[in-house]
PDB file of C-alpha atoms in Angstrom:
ATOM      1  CA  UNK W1277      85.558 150.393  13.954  1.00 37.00           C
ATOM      2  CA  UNK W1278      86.864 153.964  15.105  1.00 42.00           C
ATOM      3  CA  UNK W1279      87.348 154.007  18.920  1.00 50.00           C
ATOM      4  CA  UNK W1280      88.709 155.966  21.155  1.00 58.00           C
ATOM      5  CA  UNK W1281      89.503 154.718  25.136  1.00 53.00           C
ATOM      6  CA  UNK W1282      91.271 155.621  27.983  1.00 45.00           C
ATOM      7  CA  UNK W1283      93.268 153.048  30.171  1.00 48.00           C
ATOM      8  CA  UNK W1284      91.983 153.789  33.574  1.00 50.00           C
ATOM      9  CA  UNK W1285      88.249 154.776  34.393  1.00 85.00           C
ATOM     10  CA  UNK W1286      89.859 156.253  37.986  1.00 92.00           C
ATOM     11  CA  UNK W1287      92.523 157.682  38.935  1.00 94.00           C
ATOM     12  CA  UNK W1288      93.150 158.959  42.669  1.00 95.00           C
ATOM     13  CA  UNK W1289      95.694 161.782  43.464  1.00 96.00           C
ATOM     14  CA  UNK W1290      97.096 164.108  46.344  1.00 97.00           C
ATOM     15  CA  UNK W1291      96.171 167.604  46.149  1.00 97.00           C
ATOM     16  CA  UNK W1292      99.610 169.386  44.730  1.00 97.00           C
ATOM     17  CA  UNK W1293     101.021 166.264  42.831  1.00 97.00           C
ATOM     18  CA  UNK W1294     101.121 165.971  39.314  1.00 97.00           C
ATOM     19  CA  UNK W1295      98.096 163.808  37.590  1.00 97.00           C
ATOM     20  CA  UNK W1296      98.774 161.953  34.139  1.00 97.00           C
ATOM     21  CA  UNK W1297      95.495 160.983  32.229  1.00 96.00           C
ATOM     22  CA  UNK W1298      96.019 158.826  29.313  1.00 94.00           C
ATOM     23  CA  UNK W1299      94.421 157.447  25.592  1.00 94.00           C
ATOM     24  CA  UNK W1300      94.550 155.328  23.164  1.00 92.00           C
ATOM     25  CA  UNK W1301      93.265 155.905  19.750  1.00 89.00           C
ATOM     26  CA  UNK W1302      92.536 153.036  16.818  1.00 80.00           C
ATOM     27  CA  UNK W1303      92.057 155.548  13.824  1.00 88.00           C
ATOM     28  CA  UNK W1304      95.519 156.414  12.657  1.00 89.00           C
ATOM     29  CA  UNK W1305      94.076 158.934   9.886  1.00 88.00           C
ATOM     30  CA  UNK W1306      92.711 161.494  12.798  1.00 90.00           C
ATOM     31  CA  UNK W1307      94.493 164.700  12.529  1.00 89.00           C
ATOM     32  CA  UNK W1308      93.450 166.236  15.459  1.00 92.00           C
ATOM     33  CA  UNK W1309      93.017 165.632  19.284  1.00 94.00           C
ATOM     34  CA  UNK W1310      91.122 167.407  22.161  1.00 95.00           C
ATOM     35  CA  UNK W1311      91.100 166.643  25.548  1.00 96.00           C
ATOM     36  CA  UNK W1312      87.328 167.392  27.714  1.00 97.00           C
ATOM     37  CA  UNK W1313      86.482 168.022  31.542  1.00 97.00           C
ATOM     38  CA  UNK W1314      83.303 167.501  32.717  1.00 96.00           C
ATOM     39  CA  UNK W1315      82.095 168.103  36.034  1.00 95.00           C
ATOM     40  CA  UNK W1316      79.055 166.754  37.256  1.00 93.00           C
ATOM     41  CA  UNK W1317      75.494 167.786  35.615  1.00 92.00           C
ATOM     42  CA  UNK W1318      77.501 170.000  33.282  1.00 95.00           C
ATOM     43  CA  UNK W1319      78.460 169.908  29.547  1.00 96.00           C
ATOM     44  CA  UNK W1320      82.045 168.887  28.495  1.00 96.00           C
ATOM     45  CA  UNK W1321      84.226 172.121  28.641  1.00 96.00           C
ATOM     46  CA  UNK W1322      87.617 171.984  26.337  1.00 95.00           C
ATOM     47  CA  UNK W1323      90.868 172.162  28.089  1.00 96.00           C
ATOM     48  CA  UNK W1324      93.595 171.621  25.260  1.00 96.00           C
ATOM     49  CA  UNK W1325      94.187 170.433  22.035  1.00 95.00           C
ATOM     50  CA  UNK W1326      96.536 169.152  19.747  1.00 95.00           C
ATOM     51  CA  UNK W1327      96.995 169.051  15.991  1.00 93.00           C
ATOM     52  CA  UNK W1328      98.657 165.521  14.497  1.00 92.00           C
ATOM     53  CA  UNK W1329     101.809 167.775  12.934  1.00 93.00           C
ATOM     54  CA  UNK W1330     102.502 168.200  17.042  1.00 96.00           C
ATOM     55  CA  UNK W1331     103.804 166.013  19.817  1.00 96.00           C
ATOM     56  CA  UNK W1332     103.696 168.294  22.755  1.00 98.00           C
ATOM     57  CA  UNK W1333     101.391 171.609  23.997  1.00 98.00           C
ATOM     58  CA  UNK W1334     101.394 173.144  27.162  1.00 97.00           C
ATOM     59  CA  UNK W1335      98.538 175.283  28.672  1.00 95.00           C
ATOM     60  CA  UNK W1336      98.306 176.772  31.977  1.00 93.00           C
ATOM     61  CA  UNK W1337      98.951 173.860  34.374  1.00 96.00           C
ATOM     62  CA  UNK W1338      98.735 171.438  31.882  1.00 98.00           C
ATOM     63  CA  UNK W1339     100.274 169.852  28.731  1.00 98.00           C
ATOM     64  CA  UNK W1340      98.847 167.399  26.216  1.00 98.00           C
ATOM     65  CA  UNK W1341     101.713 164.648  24.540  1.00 98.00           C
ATOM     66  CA  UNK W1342     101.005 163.104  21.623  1.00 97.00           C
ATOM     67  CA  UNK W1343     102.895 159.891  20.330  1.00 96.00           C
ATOM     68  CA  UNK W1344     101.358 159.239  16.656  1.00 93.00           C
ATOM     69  CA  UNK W1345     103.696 155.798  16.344  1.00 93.00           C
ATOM     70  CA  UNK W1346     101.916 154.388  19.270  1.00 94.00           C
ATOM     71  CA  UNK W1347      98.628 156.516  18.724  1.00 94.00           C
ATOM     72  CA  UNK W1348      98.774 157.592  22.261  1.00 94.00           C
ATOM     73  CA  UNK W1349      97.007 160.837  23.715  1.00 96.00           C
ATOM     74  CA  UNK W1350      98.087 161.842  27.389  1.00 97.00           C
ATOM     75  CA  UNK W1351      96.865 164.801  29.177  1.00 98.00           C
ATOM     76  CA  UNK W1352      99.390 165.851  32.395  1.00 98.00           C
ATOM     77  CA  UNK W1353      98.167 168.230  35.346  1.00 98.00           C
ATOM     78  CA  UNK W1354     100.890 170.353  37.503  1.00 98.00           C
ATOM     79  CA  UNK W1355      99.838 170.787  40.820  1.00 97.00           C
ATOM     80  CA  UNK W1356      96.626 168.795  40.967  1.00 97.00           C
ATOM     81  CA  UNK W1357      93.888 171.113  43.030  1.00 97.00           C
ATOM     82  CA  UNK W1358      90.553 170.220  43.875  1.00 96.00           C
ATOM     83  CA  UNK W1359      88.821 171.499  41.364  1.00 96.00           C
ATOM     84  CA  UNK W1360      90.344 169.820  39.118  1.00 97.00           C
ATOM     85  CA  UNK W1361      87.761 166.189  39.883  1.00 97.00           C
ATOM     86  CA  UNK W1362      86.053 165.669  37.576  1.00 97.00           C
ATOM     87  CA  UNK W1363      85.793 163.395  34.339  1.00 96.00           C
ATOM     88  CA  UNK W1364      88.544 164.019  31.172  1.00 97.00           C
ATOM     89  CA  UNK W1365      87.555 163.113  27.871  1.00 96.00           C
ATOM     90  CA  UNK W1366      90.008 162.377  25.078  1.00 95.00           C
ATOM     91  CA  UNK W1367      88.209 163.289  21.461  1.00 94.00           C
ATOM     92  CA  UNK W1368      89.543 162.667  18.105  1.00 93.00           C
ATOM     93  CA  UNK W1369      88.454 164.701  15.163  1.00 88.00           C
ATOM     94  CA  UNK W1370      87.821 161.850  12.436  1.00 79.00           C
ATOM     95  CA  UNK W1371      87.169 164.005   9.419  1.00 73.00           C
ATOM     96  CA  UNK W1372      88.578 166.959   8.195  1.00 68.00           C
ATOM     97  CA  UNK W1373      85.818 168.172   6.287  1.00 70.00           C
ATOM     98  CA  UNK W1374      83.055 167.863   9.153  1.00 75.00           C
ATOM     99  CA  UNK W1375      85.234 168.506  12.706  1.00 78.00           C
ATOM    100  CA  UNK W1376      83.325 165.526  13.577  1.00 84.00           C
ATOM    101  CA  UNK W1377      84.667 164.219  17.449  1.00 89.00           C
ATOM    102  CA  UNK W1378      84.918 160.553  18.368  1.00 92.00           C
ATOM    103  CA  UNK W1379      84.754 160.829  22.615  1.00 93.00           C
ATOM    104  CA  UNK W1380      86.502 158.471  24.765  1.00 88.00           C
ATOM    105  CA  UNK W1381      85.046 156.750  27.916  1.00 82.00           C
ATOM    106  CA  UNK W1382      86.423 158.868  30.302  1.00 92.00           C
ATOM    107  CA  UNK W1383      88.834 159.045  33.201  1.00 94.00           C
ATOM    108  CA  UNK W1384      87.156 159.707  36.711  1.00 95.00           C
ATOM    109  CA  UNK W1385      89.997 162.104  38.499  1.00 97.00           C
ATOM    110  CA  UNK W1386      89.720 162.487  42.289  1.00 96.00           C
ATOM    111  CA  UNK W1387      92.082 164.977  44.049  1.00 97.00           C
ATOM    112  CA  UNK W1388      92.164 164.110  47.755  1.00 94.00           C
ATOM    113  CA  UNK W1389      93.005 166.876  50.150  1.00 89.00           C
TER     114      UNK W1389
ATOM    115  CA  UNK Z 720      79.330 185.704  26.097  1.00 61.00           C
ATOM    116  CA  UNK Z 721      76.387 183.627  26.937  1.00 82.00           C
ATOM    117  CA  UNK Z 722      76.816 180.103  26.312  1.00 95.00           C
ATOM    118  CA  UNK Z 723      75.125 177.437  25.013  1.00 97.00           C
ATOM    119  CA  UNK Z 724      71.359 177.218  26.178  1.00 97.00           C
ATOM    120  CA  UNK Z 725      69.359 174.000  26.661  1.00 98.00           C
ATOM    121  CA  UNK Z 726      65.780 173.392  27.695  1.00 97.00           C
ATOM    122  CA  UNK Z 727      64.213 171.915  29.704  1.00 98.00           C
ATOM    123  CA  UNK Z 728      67.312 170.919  31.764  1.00 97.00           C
ATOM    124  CA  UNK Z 729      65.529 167.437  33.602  1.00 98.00           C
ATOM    125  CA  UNK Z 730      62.580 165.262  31.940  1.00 98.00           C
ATOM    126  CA  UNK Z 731      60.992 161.929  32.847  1.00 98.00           C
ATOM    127  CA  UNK Z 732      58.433 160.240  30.351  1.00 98.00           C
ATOM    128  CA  UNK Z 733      57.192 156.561  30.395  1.00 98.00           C
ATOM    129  CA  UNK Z 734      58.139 154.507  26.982  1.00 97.00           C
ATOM    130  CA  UNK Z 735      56.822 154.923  24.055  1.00 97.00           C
ATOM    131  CA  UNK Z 736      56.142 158.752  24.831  1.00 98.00           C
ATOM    132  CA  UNK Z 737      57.389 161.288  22.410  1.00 98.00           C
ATOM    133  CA  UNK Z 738      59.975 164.401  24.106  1.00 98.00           C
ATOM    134  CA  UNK Z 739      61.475 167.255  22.550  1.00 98.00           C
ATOM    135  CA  UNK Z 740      64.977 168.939  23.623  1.00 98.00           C
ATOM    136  CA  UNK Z 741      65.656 172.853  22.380  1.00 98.00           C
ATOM    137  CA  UNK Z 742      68.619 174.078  21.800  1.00 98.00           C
ATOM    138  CA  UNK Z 743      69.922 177.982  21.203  1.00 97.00           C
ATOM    139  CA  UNK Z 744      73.649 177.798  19.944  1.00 97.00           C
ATOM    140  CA  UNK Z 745      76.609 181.368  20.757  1.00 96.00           C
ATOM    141  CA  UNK Z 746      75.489 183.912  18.891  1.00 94.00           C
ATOM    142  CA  UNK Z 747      77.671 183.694  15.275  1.00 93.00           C
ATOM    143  CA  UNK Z 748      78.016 179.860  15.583  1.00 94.00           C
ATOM    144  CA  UNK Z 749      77.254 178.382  11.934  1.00 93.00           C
ATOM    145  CA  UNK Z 750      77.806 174.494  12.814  1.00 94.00           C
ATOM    146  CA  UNK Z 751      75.663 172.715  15.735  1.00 96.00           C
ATOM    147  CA  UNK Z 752      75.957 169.398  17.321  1.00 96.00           C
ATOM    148  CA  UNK Z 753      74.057 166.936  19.331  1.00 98.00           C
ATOM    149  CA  UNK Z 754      74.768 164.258  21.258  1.00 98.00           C
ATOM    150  CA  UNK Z 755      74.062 161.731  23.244  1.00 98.00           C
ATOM    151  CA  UNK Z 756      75.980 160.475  26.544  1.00 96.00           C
ATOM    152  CA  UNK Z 757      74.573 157.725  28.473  1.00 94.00           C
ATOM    153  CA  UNK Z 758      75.703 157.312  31.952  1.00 90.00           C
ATOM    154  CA  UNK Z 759      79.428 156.090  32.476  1.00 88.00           C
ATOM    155  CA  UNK Z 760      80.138 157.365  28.407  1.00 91.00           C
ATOM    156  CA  UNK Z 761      81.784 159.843  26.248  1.00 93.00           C
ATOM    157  CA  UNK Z 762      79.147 161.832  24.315  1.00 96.00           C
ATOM    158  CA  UNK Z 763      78.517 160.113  20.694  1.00 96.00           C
ATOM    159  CA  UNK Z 764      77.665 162.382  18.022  1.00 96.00           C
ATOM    160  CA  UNK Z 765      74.034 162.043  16.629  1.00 97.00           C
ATOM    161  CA  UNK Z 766      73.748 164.960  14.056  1.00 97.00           C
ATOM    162  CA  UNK Z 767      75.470 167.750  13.135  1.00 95.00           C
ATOM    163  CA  UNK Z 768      74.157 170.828  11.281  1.00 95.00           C
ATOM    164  CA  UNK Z 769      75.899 173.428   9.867  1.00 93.00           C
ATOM    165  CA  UNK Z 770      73.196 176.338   9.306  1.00 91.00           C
ATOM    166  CA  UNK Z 771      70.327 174.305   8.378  1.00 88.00           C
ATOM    167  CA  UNK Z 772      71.453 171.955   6.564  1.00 93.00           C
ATOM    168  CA  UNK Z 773      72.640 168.700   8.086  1.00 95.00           C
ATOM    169  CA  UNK Z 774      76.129 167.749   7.724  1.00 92.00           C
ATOM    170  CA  UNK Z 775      76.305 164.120   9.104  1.00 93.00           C
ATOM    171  CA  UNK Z 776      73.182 161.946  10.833  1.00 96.00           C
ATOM    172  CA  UNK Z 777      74.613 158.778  10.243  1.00 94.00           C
ATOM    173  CA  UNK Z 778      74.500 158.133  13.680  1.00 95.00           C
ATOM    174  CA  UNK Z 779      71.207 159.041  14.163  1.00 97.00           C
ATOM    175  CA  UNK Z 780      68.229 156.661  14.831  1.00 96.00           C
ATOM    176  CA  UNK Z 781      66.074 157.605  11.868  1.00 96.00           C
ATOM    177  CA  UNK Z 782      62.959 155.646  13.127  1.00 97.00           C
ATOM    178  CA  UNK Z 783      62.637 157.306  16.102  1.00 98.00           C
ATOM    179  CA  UNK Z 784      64.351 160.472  16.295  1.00 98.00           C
ATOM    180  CA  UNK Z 785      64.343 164.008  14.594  1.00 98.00           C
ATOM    181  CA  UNK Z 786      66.176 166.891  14.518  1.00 98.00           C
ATOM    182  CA  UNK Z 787      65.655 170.225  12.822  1.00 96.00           C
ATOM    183  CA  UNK Z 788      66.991 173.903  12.453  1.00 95.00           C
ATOM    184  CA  UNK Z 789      64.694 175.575  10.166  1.00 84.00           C
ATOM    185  CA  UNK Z 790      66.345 179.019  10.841  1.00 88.00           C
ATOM    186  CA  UNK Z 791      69.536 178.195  11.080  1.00 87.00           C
ATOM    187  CA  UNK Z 792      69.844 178.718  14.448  1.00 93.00           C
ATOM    188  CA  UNK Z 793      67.587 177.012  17.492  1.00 96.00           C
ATOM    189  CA  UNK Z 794      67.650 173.588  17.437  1.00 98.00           C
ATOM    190  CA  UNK Z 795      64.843 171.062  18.603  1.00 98.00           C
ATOM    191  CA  UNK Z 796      65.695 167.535  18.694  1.00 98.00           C
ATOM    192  CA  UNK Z 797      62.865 164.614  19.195  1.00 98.00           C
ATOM    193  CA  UNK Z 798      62.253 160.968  20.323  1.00 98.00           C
ATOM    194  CA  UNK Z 799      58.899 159.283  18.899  1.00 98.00           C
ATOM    195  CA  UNK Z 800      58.454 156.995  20.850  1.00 97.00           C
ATOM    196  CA  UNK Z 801      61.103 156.911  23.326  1.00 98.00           C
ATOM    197  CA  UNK Z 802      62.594 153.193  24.727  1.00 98.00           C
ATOM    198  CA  UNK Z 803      63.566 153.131  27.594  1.00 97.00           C
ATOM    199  CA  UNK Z 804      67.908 152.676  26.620  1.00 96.00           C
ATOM    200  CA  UNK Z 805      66.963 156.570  25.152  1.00 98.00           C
ATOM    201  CA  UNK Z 806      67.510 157.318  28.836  1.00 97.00           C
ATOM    202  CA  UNK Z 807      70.866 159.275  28.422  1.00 97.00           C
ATOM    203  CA  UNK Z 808      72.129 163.140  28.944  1.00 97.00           C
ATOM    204  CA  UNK Z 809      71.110 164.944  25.602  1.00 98.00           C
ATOM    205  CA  UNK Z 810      73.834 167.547  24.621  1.00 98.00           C
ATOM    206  CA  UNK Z 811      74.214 170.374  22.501  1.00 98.00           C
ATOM    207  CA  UNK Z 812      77.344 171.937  21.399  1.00 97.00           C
ATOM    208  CA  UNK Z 813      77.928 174.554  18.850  1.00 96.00           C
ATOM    209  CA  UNK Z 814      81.216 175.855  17.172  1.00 93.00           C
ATOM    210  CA  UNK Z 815      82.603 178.117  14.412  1.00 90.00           C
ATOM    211  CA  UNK Z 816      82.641 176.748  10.756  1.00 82.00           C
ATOM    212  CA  UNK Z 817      86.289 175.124   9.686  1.00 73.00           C
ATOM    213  CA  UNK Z 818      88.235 172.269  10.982  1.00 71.00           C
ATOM    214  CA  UNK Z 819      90.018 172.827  14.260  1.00 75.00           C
ATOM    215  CA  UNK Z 820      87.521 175.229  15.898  1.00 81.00           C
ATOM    216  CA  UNK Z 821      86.321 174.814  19.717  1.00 88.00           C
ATOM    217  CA  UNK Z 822      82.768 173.216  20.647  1.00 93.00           C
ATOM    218  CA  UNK Z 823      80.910 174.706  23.371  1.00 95.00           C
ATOM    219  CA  UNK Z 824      78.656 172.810  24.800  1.00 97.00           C
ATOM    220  CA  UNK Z 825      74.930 173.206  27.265  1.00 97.00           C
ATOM    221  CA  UNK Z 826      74.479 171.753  30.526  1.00 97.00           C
ATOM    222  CA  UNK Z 827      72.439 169.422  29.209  1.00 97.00           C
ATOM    223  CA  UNK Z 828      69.358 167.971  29.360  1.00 98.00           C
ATOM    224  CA  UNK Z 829      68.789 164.499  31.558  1.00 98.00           C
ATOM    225  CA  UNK Z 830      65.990 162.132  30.017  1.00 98.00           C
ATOM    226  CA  UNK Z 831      64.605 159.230  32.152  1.00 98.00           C
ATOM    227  CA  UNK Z 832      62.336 157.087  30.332  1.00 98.00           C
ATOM    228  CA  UNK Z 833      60.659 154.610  32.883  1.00 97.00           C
TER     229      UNK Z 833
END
């Protein structure tokens, strides 16, 4: 069936280095990626996203890749701070017609200071 | 803008208890979404509305749970009766109509069932 997962459930930083969170996807038909932070007893809040007709997208401090061959979603941080623990979520938007997201497990990201 | 607002934000029934979540999308916001993350998950889509009319509940647990926008705008979704793997954080995001546009989500709200 349609999944979406992440390789590591934790990942463990220095405060100023770069972080690299990373996905895999199974459903080679979604057209559309999003990548989620969630802090603790809060809602997911969007960070960046990606449309399938892209590879790469940068935001402020971070950039999303996107390999369709491999159907591989990464999400990179410049300059990791400490507020930026918390949990990323890779979604996948599965239908075109509906927006409707497929969320990965999550990657736990802890910035030590 | 305010955001998303869910009530009540903590609740803790015994099994086989009924519970209702409410839900009051952005101002403007035609589709709305809720979920369902248990502990250690992503959030896993249970129905989505756009209006009120439901645009896909296929992941919904029919026998036991509700949902309903009757205005097209607050939401209330419902366990009856709750089981105790129901324990989970109940979500509620809205967006814009069309492919591509940004959900918002609510804090939450945390259901124990004991």
């Amino acid at each position: 069936g349609e999944s979406v997962g992440l390789h590591l459930p934790t990942l463990s930083v220095q405060e100023g280095d770069n972080s690299i969170i990373n996905c895999a996807y199974s459903n080679s038909a979604s057209d559309y990626f999003i990548w989620y932070k969630q802090e603790s007893g809060k809602g997911p809040q969007f960070i960046i996203d990606i449309r399938s007709n892209m590879d790469k997208r940068q935001g402020q401090r971070v950039t999303v890749l996107l390999n369709k061959t491999v159907k591989h979603l990464s999400l990179q941080i410049a300059a990791t701070q400490p507020g930026d623990s918390a949990v990323y979520f890779c979604a996948e938007n599965t239908s075109s017609n509906t927006g409707k997201l497929i969320f990965g497990q999550g990657t736990t990201l802890q910035v030590k200071p | 803008e305010a955001g998303v607002a869910q009530s009540p934000r903590y609740k803790i029934i015994e099994k086989r208890q009924s519970v209702a979540f409410w839900c009051n999308p952005i101002s403007g916001h035609a589709t709305l979404y809720w979920y369902q993350q248990i502990l250690g998950q992503g959030p896993k889509l249970l129905i989505q509305f756009q209006n009120n009319g439901v645009v896909d509940d296929s992941q919904l647990p029919k026998d036991r749970f509700s949902a309903e926008r009757l205005k097209g705008v607050d939401s209330t979704l419902k366990i009856q009766p709750a089981k105790l793997e129901d324990s989970a954080v109940y979500l509620c995001a809205s967006s814009l109509v069309g492919w591509g546009n940004e959900q918002y989500f609510g804090p939450g709200t945390r259901l124990t069932v004991t």
